[in-house]
Short mmCIF file of C-alpha atoms and ligand atoms in Angstrom, two decimals:
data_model
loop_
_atom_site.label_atom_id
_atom_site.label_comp_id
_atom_site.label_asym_id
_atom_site.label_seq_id
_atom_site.Cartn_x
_atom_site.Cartn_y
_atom_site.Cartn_z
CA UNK A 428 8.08 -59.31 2.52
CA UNK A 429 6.93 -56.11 4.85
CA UNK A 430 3.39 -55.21 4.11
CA UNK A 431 4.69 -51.92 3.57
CA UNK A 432 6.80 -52.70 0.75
CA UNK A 433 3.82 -53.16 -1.46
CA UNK A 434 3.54 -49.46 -1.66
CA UNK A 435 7.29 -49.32 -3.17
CA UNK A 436 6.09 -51.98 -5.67
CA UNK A 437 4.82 -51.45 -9.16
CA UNK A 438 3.94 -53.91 -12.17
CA UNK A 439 7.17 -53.99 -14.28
CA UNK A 440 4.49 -54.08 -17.67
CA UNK A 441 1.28 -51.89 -16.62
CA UNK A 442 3.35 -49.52 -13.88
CA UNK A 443 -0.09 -50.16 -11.25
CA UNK A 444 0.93 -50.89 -7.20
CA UNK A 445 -0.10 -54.55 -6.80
CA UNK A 446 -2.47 -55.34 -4.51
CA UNK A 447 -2.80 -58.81 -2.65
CA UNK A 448 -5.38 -60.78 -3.57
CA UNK A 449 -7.25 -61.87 -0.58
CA UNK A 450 -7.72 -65.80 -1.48
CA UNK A 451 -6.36 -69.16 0.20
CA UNK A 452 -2.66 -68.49 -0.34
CA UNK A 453 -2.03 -65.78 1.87
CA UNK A 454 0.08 -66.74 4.59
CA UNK A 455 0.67 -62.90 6.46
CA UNK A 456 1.64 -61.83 10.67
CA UNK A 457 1.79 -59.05 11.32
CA UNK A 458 3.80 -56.67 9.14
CA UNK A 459 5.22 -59.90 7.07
CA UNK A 460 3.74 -61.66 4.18
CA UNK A 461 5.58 -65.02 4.03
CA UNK A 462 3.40 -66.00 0.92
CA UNK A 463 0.02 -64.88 -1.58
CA UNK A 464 -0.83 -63.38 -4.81
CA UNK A 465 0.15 -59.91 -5.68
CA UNK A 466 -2.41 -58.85 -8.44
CA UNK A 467 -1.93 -55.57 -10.42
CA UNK A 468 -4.01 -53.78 -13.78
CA UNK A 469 -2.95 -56.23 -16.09
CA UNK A 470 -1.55 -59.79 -14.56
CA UNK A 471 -0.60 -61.58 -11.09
CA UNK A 472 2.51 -62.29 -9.04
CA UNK A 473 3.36 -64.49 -6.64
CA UNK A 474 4.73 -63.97 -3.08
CA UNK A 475 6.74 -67.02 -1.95
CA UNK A 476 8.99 -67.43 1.07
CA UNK A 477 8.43 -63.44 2.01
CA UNK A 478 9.88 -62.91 -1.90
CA UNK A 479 7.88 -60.96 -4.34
CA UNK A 480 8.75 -62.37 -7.72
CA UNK A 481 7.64 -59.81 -10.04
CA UNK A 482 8.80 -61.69 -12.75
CA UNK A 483 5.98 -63.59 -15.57
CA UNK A 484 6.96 -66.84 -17.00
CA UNK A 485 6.44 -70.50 -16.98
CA UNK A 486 7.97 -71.05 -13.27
CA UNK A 487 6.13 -68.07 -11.40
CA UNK A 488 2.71 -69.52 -13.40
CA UNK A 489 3.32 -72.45 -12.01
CA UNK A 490 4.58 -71.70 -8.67
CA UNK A 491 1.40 -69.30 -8.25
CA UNK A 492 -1.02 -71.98 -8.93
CA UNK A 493 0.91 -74.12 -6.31
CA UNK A 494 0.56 -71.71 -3.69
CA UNK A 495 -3.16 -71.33 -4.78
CA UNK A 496 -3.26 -75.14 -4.39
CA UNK A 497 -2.52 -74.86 -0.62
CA UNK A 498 1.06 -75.89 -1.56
CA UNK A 499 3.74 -73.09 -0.61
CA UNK A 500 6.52 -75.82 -0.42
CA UNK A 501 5.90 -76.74 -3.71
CA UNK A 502 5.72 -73.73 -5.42
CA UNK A 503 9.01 -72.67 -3.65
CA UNK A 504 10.50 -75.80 -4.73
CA UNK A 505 9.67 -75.04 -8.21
CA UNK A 506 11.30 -71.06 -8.08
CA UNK A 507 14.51 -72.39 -7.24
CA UNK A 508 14.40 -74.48 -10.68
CA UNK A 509 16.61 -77.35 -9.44
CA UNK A 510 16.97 -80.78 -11.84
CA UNK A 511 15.56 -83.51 -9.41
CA UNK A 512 18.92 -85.15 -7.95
CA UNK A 513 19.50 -81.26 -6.42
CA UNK A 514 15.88 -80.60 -5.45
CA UNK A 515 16.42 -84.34 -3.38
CA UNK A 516 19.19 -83.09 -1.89
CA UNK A 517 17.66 -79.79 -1.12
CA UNK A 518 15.08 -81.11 0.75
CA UNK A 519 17.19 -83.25 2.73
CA UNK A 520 19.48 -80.36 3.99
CA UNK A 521 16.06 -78.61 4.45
CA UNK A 522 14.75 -81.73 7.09
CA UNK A 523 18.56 -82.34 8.99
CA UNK A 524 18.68 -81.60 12.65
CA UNK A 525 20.99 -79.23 13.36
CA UNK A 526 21.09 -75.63 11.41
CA UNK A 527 22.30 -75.50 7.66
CA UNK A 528 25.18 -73.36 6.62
CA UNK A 529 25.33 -70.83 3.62
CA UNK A 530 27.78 -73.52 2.35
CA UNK A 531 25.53 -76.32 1.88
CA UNK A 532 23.37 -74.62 0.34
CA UNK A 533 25.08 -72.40 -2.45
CA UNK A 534 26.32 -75.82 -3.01
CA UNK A 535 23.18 -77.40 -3.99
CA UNK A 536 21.59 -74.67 -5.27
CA UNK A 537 24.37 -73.52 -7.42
CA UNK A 538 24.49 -75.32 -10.75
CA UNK A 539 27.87 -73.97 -11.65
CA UNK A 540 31.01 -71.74 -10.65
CA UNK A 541 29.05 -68.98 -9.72
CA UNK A 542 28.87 -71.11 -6.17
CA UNK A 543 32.50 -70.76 -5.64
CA UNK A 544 32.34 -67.17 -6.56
CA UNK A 545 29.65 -66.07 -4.08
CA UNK A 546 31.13 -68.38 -1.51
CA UNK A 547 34.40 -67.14 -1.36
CA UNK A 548 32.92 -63.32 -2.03
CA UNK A 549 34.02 -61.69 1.23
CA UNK A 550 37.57 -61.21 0.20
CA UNK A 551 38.02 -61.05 -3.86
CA UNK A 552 39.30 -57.79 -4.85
CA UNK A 553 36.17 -56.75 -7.10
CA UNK A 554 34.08 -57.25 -3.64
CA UNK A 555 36.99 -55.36 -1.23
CA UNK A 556 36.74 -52.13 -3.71
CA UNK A 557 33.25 -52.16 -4.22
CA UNK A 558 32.48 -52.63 -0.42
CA UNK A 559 34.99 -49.75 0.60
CA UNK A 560 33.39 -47.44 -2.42
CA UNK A 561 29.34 -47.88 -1.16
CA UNK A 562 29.86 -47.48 2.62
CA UNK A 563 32.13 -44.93 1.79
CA UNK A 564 29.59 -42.84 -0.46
CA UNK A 565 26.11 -44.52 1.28
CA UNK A 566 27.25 -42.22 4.48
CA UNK A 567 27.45 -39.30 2.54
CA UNK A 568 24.43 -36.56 2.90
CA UNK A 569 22.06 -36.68 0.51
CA UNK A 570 22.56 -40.42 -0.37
CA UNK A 571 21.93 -40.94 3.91
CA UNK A 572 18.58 -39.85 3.30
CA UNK A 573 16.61 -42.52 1.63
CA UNK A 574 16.40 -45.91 0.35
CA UNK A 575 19.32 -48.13 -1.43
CA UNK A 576 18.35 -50.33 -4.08
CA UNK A 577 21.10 -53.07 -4.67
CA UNK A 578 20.38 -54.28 -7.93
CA UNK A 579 21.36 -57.93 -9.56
CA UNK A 580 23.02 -58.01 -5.86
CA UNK A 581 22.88 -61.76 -6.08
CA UNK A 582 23.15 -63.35 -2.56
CA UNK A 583 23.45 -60.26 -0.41
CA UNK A 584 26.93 -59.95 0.03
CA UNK A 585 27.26 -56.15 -0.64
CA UNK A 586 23.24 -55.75 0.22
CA UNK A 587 24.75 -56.59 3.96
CA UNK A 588 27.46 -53.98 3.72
CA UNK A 589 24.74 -51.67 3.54
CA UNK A 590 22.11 -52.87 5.62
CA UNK A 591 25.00 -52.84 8.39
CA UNK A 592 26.34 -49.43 7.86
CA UNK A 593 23.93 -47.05 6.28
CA UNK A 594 21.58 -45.08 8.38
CA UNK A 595 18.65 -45.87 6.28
CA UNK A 596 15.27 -45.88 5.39
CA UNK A 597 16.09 -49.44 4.08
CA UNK A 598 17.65 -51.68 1.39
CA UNK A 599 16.13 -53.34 -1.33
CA UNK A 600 18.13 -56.42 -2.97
CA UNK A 601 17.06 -57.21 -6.46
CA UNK A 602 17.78 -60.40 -8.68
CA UNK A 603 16.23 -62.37 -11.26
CA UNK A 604 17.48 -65.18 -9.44
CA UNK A 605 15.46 -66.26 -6.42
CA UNK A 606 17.60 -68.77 -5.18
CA UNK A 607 19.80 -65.91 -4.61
CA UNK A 608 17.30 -63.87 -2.85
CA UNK A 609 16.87 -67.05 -1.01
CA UNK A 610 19.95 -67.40 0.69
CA UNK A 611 20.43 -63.83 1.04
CA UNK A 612 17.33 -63.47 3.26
CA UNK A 613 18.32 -66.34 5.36
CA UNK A 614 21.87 -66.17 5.70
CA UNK A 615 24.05 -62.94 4.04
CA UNK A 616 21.59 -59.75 4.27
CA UNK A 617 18.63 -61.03 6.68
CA UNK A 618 17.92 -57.33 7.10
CA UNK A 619 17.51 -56.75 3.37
CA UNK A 620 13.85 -56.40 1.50
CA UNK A 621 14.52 -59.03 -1.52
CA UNK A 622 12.29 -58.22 -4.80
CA UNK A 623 12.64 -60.82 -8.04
CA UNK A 624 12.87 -59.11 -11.27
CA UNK A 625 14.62 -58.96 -14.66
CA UNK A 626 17.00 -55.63 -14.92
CA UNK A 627 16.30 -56.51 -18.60
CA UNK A 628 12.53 -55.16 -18.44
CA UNK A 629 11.20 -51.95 -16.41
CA UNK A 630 11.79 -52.35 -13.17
CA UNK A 631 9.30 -53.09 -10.54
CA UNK A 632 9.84 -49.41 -8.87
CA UNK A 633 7.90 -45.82 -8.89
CA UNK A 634 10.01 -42.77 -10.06
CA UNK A 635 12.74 -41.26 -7.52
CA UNK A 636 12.44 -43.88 -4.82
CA UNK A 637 15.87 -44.77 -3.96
CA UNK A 638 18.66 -42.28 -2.71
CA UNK A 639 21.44 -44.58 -4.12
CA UNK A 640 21.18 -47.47 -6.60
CA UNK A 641 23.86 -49.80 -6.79
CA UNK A 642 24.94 -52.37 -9.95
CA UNK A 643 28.02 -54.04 -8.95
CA UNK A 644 29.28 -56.75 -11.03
CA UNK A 645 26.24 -56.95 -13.29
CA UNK A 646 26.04 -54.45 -15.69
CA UNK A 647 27.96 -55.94 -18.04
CA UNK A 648 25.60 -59.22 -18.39
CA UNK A 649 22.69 -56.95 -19.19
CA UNK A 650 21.22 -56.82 -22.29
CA UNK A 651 18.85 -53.86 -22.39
CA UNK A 652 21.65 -52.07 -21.05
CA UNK A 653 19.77 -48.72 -22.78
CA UNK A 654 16.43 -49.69 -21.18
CA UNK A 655 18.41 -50.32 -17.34
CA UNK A 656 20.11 -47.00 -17.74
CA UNK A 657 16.94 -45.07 -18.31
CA UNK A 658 15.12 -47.31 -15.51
CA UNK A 659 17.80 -46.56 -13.13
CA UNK A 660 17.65 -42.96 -13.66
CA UNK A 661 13.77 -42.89 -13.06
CA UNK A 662 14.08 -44.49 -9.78
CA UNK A 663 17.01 -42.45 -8.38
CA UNK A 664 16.10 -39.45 -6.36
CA UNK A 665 17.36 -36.31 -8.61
CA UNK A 666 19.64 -35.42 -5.83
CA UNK A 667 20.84 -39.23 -5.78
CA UNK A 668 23.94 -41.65 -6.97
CA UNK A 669 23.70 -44.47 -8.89
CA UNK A 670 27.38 -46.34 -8.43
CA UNK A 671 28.67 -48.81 -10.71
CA UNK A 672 31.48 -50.97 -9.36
CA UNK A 673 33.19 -53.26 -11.47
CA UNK A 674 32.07 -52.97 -15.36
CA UNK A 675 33.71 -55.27 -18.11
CA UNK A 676 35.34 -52.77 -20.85
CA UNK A 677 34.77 -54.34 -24.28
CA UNK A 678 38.73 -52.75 -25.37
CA UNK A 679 39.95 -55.22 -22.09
CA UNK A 680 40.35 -58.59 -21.78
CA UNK A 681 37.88 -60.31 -18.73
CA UNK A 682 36.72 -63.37 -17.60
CA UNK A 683 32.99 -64.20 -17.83
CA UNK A 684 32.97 -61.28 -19.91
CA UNK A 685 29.23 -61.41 -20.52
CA UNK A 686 28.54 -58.31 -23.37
CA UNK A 687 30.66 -55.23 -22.45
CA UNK A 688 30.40 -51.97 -23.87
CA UNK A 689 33.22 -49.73 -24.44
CA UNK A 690 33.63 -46.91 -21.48
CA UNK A 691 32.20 -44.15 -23.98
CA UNK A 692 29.37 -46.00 -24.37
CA UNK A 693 28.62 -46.63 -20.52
CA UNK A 694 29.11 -42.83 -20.11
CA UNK A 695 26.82 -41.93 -23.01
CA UNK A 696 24.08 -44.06 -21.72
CA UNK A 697 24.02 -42.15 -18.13
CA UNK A 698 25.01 -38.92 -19.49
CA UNK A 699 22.19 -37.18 -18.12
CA UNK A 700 23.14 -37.95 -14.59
CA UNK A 701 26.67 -36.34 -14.43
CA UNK A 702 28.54 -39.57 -14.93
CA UNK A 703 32.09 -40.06 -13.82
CA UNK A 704 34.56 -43.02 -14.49
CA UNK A 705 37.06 -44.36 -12.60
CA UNK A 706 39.93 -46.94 -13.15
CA UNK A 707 39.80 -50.08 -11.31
CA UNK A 708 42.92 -50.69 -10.82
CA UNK A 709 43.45 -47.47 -10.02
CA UNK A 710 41.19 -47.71 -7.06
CA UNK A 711 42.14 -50.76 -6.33
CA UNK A 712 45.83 -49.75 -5.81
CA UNK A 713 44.96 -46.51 -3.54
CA UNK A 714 42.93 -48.84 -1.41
CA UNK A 715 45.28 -51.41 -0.44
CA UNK A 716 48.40 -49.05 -0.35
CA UNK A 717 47.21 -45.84 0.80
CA UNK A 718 43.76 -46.70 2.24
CA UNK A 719 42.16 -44.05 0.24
CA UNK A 720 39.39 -43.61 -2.30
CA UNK A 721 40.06 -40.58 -5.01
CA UNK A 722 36.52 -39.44 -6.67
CA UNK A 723 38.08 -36.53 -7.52
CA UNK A 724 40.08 -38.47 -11.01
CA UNK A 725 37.62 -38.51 -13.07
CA UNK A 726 39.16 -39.85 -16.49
CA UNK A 727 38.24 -39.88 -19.78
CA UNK A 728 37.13 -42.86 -22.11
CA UNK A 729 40.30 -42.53 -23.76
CA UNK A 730 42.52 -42.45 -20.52
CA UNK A 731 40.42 -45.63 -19.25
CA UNK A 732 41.79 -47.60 -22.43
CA UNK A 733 42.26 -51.09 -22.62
CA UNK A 734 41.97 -51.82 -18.86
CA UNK A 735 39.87 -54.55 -18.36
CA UNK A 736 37.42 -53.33 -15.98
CA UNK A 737 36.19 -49.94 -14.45
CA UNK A 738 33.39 -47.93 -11.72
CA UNK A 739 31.25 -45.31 -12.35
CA UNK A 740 29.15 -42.84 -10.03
CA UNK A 741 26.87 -40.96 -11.58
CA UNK A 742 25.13 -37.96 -9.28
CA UNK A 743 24.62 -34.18 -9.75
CA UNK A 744 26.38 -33.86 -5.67
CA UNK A 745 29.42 -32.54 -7.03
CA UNK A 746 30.50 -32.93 -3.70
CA UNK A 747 30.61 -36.43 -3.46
CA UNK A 748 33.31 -36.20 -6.28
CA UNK A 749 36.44 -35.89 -3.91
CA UNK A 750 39.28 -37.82 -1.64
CA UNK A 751 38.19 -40.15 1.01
CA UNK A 752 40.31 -41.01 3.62
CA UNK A 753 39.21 -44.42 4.68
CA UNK A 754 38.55 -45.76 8.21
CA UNK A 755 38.39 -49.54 8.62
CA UNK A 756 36.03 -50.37 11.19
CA UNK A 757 36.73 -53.68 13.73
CA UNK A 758 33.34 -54.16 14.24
CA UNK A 759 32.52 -57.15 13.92
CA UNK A 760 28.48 -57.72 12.68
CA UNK A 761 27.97 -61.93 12.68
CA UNK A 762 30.80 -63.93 13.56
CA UNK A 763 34.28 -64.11 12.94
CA UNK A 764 35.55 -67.12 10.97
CA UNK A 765 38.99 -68.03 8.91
CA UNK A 766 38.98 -66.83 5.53
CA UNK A 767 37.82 -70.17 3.73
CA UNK A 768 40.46 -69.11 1.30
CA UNK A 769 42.98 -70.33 4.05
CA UNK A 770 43.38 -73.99 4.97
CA UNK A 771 44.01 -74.50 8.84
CA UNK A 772 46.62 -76.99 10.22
CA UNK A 773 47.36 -77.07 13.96
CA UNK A 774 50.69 -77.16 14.89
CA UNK A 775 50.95 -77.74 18.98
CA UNK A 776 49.76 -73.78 20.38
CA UNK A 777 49.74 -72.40 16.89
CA UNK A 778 48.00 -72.59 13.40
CA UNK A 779 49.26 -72.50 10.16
CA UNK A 780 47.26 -71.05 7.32
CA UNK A 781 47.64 -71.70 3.78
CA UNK A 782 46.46 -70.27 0.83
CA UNK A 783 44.34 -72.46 -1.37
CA UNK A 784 42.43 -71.24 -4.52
CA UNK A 785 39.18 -73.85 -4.68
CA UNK A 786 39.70 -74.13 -8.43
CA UNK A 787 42.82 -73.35 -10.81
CA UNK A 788 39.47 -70.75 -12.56
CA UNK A 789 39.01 -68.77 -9.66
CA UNK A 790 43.17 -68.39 -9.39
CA UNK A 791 43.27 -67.06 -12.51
CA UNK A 792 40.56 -64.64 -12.12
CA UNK A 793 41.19 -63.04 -8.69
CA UNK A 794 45.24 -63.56 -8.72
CA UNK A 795 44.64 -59.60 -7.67
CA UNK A 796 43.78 -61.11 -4.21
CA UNK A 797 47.56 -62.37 -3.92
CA UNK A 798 48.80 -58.59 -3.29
CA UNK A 799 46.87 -58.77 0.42
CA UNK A 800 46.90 -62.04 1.01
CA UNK A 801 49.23 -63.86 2.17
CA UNK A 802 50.70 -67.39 0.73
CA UNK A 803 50.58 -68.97 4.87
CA UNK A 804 50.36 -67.44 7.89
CA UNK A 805 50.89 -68.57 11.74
CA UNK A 806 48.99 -67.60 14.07
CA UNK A 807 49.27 -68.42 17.67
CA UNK A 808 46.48 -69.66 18.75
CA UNK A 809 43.89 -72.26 17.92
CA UNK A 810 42.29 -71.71 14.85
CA UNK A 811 40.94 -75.19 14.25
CA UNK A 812 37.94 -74.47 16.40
CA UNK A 813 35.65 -71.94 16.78
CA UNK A 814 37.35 -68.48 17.31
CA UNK A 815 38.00 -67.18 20.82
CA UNK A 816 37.85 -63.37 20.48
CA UNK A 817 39.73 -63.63 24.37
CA UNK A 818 42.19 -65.86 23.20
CA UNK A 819 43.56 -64.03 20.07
CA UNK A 820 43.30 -60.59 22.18
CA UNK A 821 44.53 -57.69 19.79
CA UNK A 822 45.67 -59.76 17.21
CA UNK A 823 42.00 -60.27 16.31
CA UNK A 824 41.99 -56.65 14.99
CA UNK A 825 45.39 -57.06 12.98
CA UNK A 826 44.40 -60.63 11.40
CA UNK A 827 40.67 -58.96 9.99
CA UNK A 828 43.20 -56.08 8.88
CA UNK A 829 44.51 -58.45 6.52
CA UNK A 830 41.80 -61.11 5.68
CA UNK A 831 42.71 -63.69 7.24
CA UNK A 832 39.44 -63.44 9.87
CA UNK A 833 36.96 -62.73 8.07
CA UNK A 834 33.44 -60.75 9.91
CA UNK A 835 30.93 -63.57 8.62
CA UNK A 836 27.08 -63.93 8.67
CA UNK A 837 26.18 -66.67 11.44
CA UNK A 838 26.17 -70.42 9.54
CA UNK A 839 28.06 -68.96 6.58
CA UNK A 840 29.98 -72.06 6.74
C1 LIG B 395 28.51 -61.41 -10.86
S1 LIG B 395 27.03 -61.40 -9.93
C2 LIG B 395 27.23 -59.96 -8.90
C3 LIG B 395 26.40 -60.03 -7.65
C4 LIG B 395 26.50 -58.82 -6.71
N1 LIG B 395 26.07 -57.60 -7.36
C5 LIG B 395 27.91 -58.68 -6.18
O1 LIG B 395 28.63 -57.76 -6.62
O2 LIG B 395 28.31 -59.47 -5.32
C6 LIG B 395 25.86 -60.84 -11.16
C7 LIG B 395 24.42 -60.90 -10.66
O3 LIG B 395 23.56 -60.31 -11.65
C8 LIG B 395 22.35 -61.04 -11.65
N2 LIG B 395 21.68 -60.81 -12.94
C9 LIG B 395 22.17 -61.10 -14.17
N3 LIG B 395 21.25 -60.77 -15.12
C10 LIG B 395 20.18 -60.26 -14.45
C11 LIG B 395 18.92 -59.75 -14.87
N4 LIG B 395 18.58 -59.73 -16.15
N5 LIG B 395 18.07 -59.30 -13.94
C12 LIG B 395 18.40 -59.32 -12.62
N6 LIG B 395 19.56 -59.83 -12.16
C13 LIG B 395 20.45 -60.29 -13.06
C14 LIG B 395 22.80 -62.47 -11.46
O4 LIG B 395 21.72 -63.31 -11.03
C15 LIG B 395 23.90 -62.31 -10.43
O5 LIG B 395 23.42 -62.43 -9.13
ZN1 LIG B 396 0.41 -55.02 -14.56
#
């Protein structure tokens, strides 16, 4: 955690800026706290690997008195909340010699599909529209101003599109997971400020702090959905966004539905903030075809329907509220791998990529994902190894074009 992120920080039950407590746990250089006690007005948090968990229950109790033991291993151990066999296994990955991949350690620390989602994140179609949407808007004047706030942003997959494209004043990634945080701080979004907290109490944030605040993917397994609506319009700037990708509609049919509400009520609950819905598959469909974003279509509940999912932006910049003509950047920000969606066979100077869902679940759910990629692929050159940028020359630029390279974080897999 930067020191200076304690002045960003406030107690999610009290509102006072925590303070650390000066006492055998803190473990600080410089401008980094790696570990200590945050205390506030009315209770304490603790600070484990660099993450503030500004969350009270049983595990941060425990993990706090760990750390005041002497025993930061311990009481990070304990906020990841593995069963034994996986905390075994954890540690072992921890002690091997040579560096441990994103991979590996989704995989342990994973209990469920959720893994496989985050894993395979970089190319689903809820992640491709949501990506182009926030560095689309994030370079937009006002929203270039300030601070992002990526909330339930999980393992930092979309926290790194912005940490890597917005000129900013920094990005905070928030979770009530801190495994999550975890592997986002030392794999996805290194860059990234991580902060634990439940978007289903205040949030651990003074008023008008961030210039955008972004809930992709999450809204819908919110419960206080009235109370995060509220929150996230105290903690955007007035002249600020707050963008929704991907909400479940309770009229559509989703997977891991969670507990959707229908788009009139989404819109209700913002209404202050100028709120604007979109159709996904709408979107969706302009991306891939056309390579263009339309915020200028704003539709009605009633026009929304039955589809299953949709985005909103909510802002009082009418401005940002038009076409976007998209420009796909070649950059390339950690290193480029195969799409793990594609399995590699090497056939003499070429290589033949196939297709291959990881589970007949995640098929079903992301069959969108069929209309860019491919079923196989040849490519000539050697794709069994690690990836020549020389050797594949132009067609480097063409085979990221259509996700079959994907721009990874180093040790992603
Ligand atoms: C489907 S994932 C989406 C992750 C990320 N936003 C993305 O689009 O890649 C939903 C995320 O919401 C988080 N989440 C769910 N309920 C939450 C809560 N009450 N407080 C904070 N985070 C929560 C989960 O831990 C998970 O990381
Ligand atoms: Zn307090």
């Amino acid at each position: 955690m930067r020191h200076d992120l304690l002045t960003l920080l406030r107690c999610p039950f009290c509102g006072t800026q925590p303070s650390l407590i000066n006492n055998n746990s803190l473990v600080q250089e410089s401008n980094h706290v790696e570990s200590g006690v945050l205390g506030c007005a009315c209770c304490a948090f603790p600070v484990v690997a660099g993450i503030p968990v500004m969350v009270t229950n049983e595990t941060t109790t425990k993990a706090m008195h760990e750390l005041e033991a002497g025993h930061p291993e311990a009481a990070f151990l304990s906020l990841l909340e593995l069963d034994k066999t996986r905390t075994t296994a954890f540690r072992k990955l921890l002690q091997q010699d040579k560096p441990i991949t994103y991979r590996q350690a989704v995989d342990i620390l994973s209990s469920d599909e959720e893994g496989t989602y985050f894993f395979y994140r970089f190319t689903d179609p809820t992640y491709l529209l949501a990506k182009a949407l926030l560095e689309t808007i994030s370079q937009e004047s006002p929203l270039t101003a300030g601070m992002t706030l990526d909330l339930c942003g999980g393992s930092g997959h979309l926290t790194r599109v912005m940490t890597s494209s917005k000129p900013t004043k920094g990005v905070v990634l928030a979770d009530k997971a801190f495994w999550k945080l975890w592997l986002a701080t030392h794999f996805v979004a290194p860059e990234c400020n991580p902060v634990c907290c439940d978007a289903n109490q205040p949030l651990p944030f003074p008023r008008e702090t961030f210039s955008m605040v972004t809930l992709s993917d999450a809204f819908s397994y919110i419960w206080q959905k009235r109370l995060l609506s509220e929150e996230m319009m105290r903690i955007c700037e007035p002249a600020g966004a707050i963008v929704i990708p991907h909400v479940h509609n309770a009229l559509g049919e989703n997977f891991s539905a969670g507990l959707p509400l229908e788009p009139a009520a989404y819109q209700e609950l913002l209404s202050p903030c100028n709120p604007h819905l979109f159709s996904d598959r709408t979107l969706l469909n302009d991306f891939l075809k056309c390579n263009t974003l339309d915020l200028k279509r704003n539709l009605t509940p009633e026009t929304i329907g039955r589809e299953p999912s949709l985005t909103i932006v909510a802002t009082q910049q009418q401005s940002l509220f038009r076409e976007y003509s998209l420009t796909q950047t070649d950059a390339v920000t950690g290193s480029l791998q195969v799409n793990p969606l594609y399995r590699v066979t090497r056939q003499g100077n070429t290589s033949v990529l196939t297709l291959t869902f990881p589970t007949p679940e995640y098929e079903e759910e992301f069959r969108a994902c069929q209309q860019y990629l491919k079923d196989t692929v040849t490519v000539n050159a050697d794709l069994t190894n690690p990836i020549s940028l020389e050797e594949l020359g132009s067609d480097a630029k063409d085979l990221m074009r259509r996700y079959i390279l994907i721009d990874a974080p180093p040790h992603y897999y």
